[in-house]
Coordinates of C-alpha atoms in Angstrom, one line a residue:
M250 CA 11.7 3.0 -17.9
T251 CA 8.0 2.4 -17.3
T252 CA 5.5 0.1 -18.9
H253 CA 2.1 1.4 -20.1
T254 CA 0.1 -1.9 -20.4
E255 CA -3.6 -1.9 -21.1
L256 CA -5.7 -3.2 -18.3
P257 CA -7.3 -6.6 -19.0
A258 CA -11.0 -7.2 -18.5
M259 CA -11.7 -7.5 -14.8
Q260 CA -14.5 -9.0 -12.8
E261 CA -15.8 -6.4 -10.3
Y262 CA -17.9 -7.0 -7.2
L263 CA -18.7 -5.7 -3.7
L264 CA -18.2 -7.9 -0.7
D265 CA -19.9 -7.5 2.6
V266 CA -17.2 -7.7 5.3
S267 CA -18.5 -7.2 8.8
G268 CA -21.3 -5.0 7.5
K269 CA -19.0 -2.9 5.4
E270 CA -18.7 -3.0 1.6
I271 CA -15.3 -3.7 0.1
F272 CA -14.9 -3.2 -3.6
V273 CA -12.8 -5.9 -5.4
A274 CA -11.7 -6.3 -9.0
E275 CA -9.9 -9.4 -10.2
T276 CA -8.5 -11.1 -13.2
G277 CA -6.2 -14.0 -14.1
D278 CA -6.0 -17.6 -13.0
G279 CA -3.4 -19.3 -10.7
P280 CA -2.2 -18.8 -7.1
P281 CA -4.1 -15.8 -5.5
V282 CA -2.2 -12.5 -5.2
V283 CA -3.8 -9.6 -3.4
L284 CA -2.6 -6.1 -4.4
L285 CA -3.0 -3.5 -1.7
H286 CA -2.7 0.1 -2.7
G287 CA -1.2 3.1 -0.9
G288 CA -3.0 5.7 1.2
G289 CA -2.5 8.9 -0.6
P290 CA -5.5 11.2 -1.4
G291 CA -7.7 9.7 -4.1
A292 CA -5.9 6.3 -4.2
S293 CA -7.6 3.1 -5.3
G294 CA -6.6 -0.4 -6.1
V295 CA -6.8 -0.8 -9.9
A296 CA -5.5 2.7 -10.6
N297 CA -2.4 2.2 -8.3
Y298 CA -1.6 -1.1 -10.0
A299 CA -2.6 -0.2 -13.6
R300 CA 1.0 -1.0 -14.8
N301 CA 1.2 -4.4 -13.1
I302 CA -2.1 -6.2 -13.2
A303 CA -1.9 -7.5 -16.8
E304 CA 1.6 -8.9 -16.4
L305 CA 0.9 -10.5 -13.0
A306 CA -2.4 -12.0 -14.3
K307 CA -0.5 -14.1 -16.8
T308 CA 0.5 -16.3 -13.9
Y309 CA -1.6 -15.4 -10.9
R310 CA -5.2 -14.8 -9.9
V311 CA -4.9 -11.1 -9.2
I312 CA -7.3 -9.7 -6.6
V313 CA -7.3 -5.9 -6.2
P314 CA -9.5 -4.4 -3.5
D315 CA -10.1 -0.8 -2.6
L316 CA -9.0 -0.5 1.0
P317 CA -11.6 0.7 3.5
G318 CA -11.9 4.5 3.2
Y319 CA -10.9 4.5 -0.5
G320 CA -12.4 4.1 -4.0
R321 CA -15.7 2.3 -4.0
S322 CA -15.3 0.7 -0.5
T323 CA -17.2 1.9 2.6
K324 CA -15.6 5.1 4.0
G325 CA -14.1 5.5 7.4
V326 CA -11.1 3.8 9.1
D327 CA -10.7 3.2 12.9
A328 CA -8.2 6.0 13.8
T329 CA -7.2 4.2 17.0
D330 CA -5.8 1.2 15.1
P331 CA -5.8 2.0 11.4
F332 CA -3.4 -0.8 10.3
G333 CA -5.5 -3.4 12.3
H334 CA -8.7 -2.1 10.7
L335 CA -7.3 -2.4 7.2
A336 CA -5.8 -5.9 7.9
G337 CA -9.1 -7.1 9.4
A338 CA -11.0 -6.0 6.3
I339 CA -8.6 -7.7 3.9
R340 CA -8.7 -10.9 6.0
G341 CA -12.5 -10.7 5.7
V342 CA -12.1 -10.4 1.9
L343 CA -10.0 -13.7 2.0
D344 CA -12.7 -15.3 4.1
R345 CA -15.5 -14.2 1.7
L346 CA -13.5 -15.5 -1.3
G347 CA -12.9 -18.9 0.5
L348 CA -9.1 -18.4 0.5
D349 CA -7.2 -19.9 3.3
R350 CA -4.0 -18.3 2.1
A351 CA -2.8 -15.8 -0.5
H352 CA 0.3 -13.8 -1.5
L353 CA 0.1 -10.2 -0.4
V354 CA 1.6 -7.2 -2.3
G355 CA 1.4 -3.9 -0.5
N356 CA 2.6 -0.3 -1.2
S357 CA 2.8 2.3 1.6
Y358 CA -0.4 2.1 3.6
G359 CA -1.2 -1.2 1.8
G360 CA 2.2 -2.5 2.8
A361 CA 1.4 -1.7 6.4
C362 CA -1.9 -3.5 6.0
A363 CA -0.1 -6.5 4.6
L364 CA 2.5 -6.6 7.3
R365 CA -0.1 -6.2 10.1
L366 CA -2.2 -9.0 8.6
A367 CA 0.8 -11.3 8.4
L368 CA 1.8 -10.5 12.0
D369 CA -1.7 -11.2 13.3
T370 CA -2.4 -14.3 11.2
P371 CA 0.8 -15.5 9.5
D372 CA -0.9 -18.7 8.5
R373 CA -3.0 -16.7 6.0
V374 CA 0.0 -15.4 4.0
D375 CA 2.1 -17.4 1.6
R376 CA 4.7 -14.8 0.5
M377 CA 4.7 -11.0 0.9
V378 CA 6.1 -8.1 -1.2
L379 CA 6.3 -4.7 0.4
M380 CA 7.0 -1.4 -1.4
G381 CA 8.0 1.5 0.9
P382 CA 5.6 0.2 3.6
G383 CA 4.2 2.6 6.2
G384 CA 4.8 2.1 9.9
V385 CA 8.5 1.3 9.8
G386 CA 10.6 3.3 12.3
T387 CA 7.9 6.0 12.5
T388 CA 8.5 6.6 16.2
R389 CA 12.3 6.9 15.6
A390 CA 12.4 10.1 13.5
L391 CA 10.2 13.0 12.6
P392 CA 7.9 12.6 9.6
T393 CA 9.4 13.3 6.2
P394 CA 8.3 16.4 4.2
G395 CA 6.4 14.0 1.9
L396 CA 4.5 12.4 4.7
R397 CA 3.7 15.8 6.2
S398 CA 2.3 16.9 2.8
L399 CA 0.2 13.7 2.6
L400 CA -1.2 14.1 6.2
N401 CA -1.9 17.8 5.7
Y402 CA -4.0 17.3 2.6
Y403 CA -7.4 17.5 4.4
S404 CA -6.3 19.9 7.1
E405 CA -5.4 23.6 7.1
D406 CA -7.1 25.1 3.9
G407 CA -8.6 21.7 2.9
P408 CA -8.0 19.6 -0.2
S409 CA -7.2 21.1 -3.6
R410 CA -5.8 20.0 -6.9
P411 CA -2.6 22.1 -6.5
K412 CA -2.0 20.4 -3.1
L413 CA -2.4 17.0 -4.6
E414 CA -0.3 17.8 -7.7
K415 CA 2.5 19.0 -5.4
F416 CA 2.4 15.9 -3.3
I417 CA 2.5 13.6 -6.3
R418 CA 5.0 15.4 -8.5
Q419 CA 7.3 16.7 -5.8
Y420 CA 7.2 13.9 -3.2
L421 CA 5.5 10.7 -4.5
V422 CA 7.7 10.0 -7.6
F423 CA 11.3 10.6 -8.7
N424 CA 10.4 11.9 -12.2
A425 CA 7.4 14.3 -12.1
A426 CA 6.8 14.0 -15.8
D427 CA 6.1 10.3 -15.4
V428 CA 2.6 11.0 -14.0
P429 CA 0.0 12.1 -16.5
D430 CA -2.3 15.0 -15.7
S431 CA -5.2 12.5 -16.1
V432 CA -3.9 10.5 -13.1
I433 CA -3.9 13.6 -10.9
D434 CA -7.3 14.7 -12.2
A435 CA -8.9 11.3 -11.4
R436 CA -7.3 11.2 -7.9
Y437 CA -8.4 14.7 -7.1
R438 CA -12.0 13.9 -8.1
D439 CA -11.9 10.8 -5.8
S440 CA -10.2 12.8 -3.0
V441 CA -13.0 15.3 -2.7
D442 CA -15.8 12.7 -2.3
P443 CA -17.9 14.3 0.5
E444 CA -17.7 11.0 2.5
V445 CA -13.9 10.9 2.3
V446 CA -13.6 14.6 3.2
A447 CA -15.9 13.9 6.2
A448 CA -13.7 10.9 7.3
P449 CA -10.2 11.0 5.8
P450 CA -8.8 7.5 5.9
L451 CA -5.2 8.5 6.8
T452 CA -4.7 11.1 9.5
R453 CA -2.3 11.9 12.3
P454 CA -3.1 10.1 15.6
S455 CA -4.7 12.6 18.0
G456 CA -6.4 12.7 21.4
P457 CA -5.4 11.2 24.7
N458 CA -4.4 7.9 23.3
A459 CA -2.3 9.3 20.4
L460 CA 1.0 8.1 21.8
R461 CA -0.3 4.6 22.3
T462 CA -1.6 4.6 18.7
L463 CA 1.7 5.9 17.3
W464 CA 3.6 3.2 19.2
K465 CA 1.2 0.5 17.9
M466 CA 1.7 1.8 14.3
D467 CA 5.5 1.3 14.4
F468 CA 6.3 -2.2 13.4
T469 CA 9.9 -1.9 14.6
R470 CA 8.4 -1.9 18.1
D471 CA 6.6 -5.1 17.6
E472 CA 8.4 -8.2 19.0
R473 CA 6.5 -10.5 16.6
L474 CA 8.5 -9.1 13.7
A475 CA 11.5 -11.2 14.5
R476 CA 9.5 -14.4 14.5
L477 CA 7.4 -13.8 11.4
P478 CA 8.0 -16.8 9.1
V479 CA 6.5 -15.3 5.9
P480 CA 9.1 -15.0 3.1
T481 CA 9.2 -11.3 2.4
L482 CA 10.6 -9.1 -0.4
V483 CA 11.0 -5.4 0.4
L484 CA 11.4 -3.0 -2.5
W485 CA 12.2 0.6 -1.6
G486 CA 12.9 3.5 -3.9
A487 CA 16.3 5.0 -3.1
A488 CA 14.8 8.5 -3.6
D489 CA 11.6 7.9 -1.5
Q490 CA 10.6 11.2 0.1
V491 CA 7.5 9.8 1.9
N492 CA 8.8 6.8 3.8
R493 CA 12.6 6.8 4.4
P494 CA 14.6 4.2 2.5
S495 CA 16.3 3.4 5.8
G496 CA 13.1 1.5 6.7
G497 CA 14.1 -1.2 4.3
R498 CA 17.2 -2.0 6.3
M499 CA 15.2 -1.9 9.5
L500 CA 12.9 -4.6 8.1
A501 CA 15.8 -6.7 6.7
E502 CA 17.5 -6.7 10.0
R503 CA 14.4 -7.8 12.0
L504 CA 12.5 -10.1 9.7
P505 CA 14.0 -13.6 9.6
D506 CA 13.4 -14.3 5.9
C507 CA 13.6 -11.0 4.1
D508 CA 15.2 -9.9 0.8
L509 CA 15.8 -6.2 0.3
Y510 CA 16.0 -4.5 -3.1
L511 CA 16.8 -0.7 -3.1
V512 CA 15.7 0.7 -6.4
A513 CA 17.8 3.6 -7.9
N514 CA 16.3 6.8 -9.2
T515 CA 12.9 5.9 -7.8
G516 CA 10.5 7.4 -5.3
H517 CA 7.7 6.1 -3.3
W518 CA 5.7 4.4 -6.1
V519 CA 8.0 1.6 -7.2
Q520 CA 5.4 -0.5 -8.9
F521 CA 4.4 2.5 -11.1
E522 CA 7.7 4.2 -11.7
R523 CA 9.7 1.0 -12.4
A524 CA 6.9 -1.2 -13.6
A525 CA 8.9 -3.6 -15.8
L526 CA 11.5 -4.2 -13.1
F527 CA 8.8 -4.6 -10.4
N528 CA 6.6 -7.0 -12.5
R529 CA 9.6 -9.2 -13.1
V530 CA 11.0 -9.3 -9.6
C531 CA 7.6 -9.6 -8.0
A532 CA 6.5 -12.5 -10.2
D533 CA 9.8 -14.3 -9.7
F534 CA 9.7 -13.9 -5.9
L535 CA 6.2 -15.0 -5.5
A536 CA 7.0 -18.1 -7.6
G537 CA 9.9 -19.0 -5.3
R538 CA 12.6 -17.9 -7.8
R539 CA 14.6 -15.6 -5.5

């Protein structure tokens, strides 16, 4: 069951972070929570969390950036260390907002961003919620069909609405009918922005240092994971066809303070597909009710 909640009025602004513009929308009052969206074509912060912002804003100051390369933020991501690039930008957002610490909530690419930020600077993160995060066990198995579909979007015959619709309806979610055509239309328009097409923000590592980049992008190879003190909740759709649900167990076995919630009949987009459950569990966890 999903929740279709109207978005509240949100303050919108652009922040200069190391000479790059990061778009941010925010609403609510309370402990700061940063919502980090996934990396699929045409993704953006507010759209990805449209079913969660209003509910979380009842208790929290909800801060929703567009990650570098997406939405209204400056395009381009450092392909030699994409997770580090994203994490650095979001840490810069915290700096510009005068926030020493915040809760982080991240889906997929945004989950990888949150985890990398926490590993690099654990003192900046209060609690962390990860939904099907990227970079978990990626050097231990071949990419899933869903991930291949995502990575091939800008290659071969180039981006198209049918390619995007196939990725979303066949791989991203469990129930294809749950995604309105309007969501696909909006994401397609954003995905073919000439600046994005010229510099896709999520690509396969290539070149002479590709193996080193791949290794760096697999958190299960990072020794710091076993020492990360940040209380973490991992939610993973049991039917996720983009990032394998087995990644949840990998994190739970390595992180010293990690709860794992496997969500039945759900794909890669837990916060969208199971919004009511996500909103409740996320708010409770961030408040220390676990």
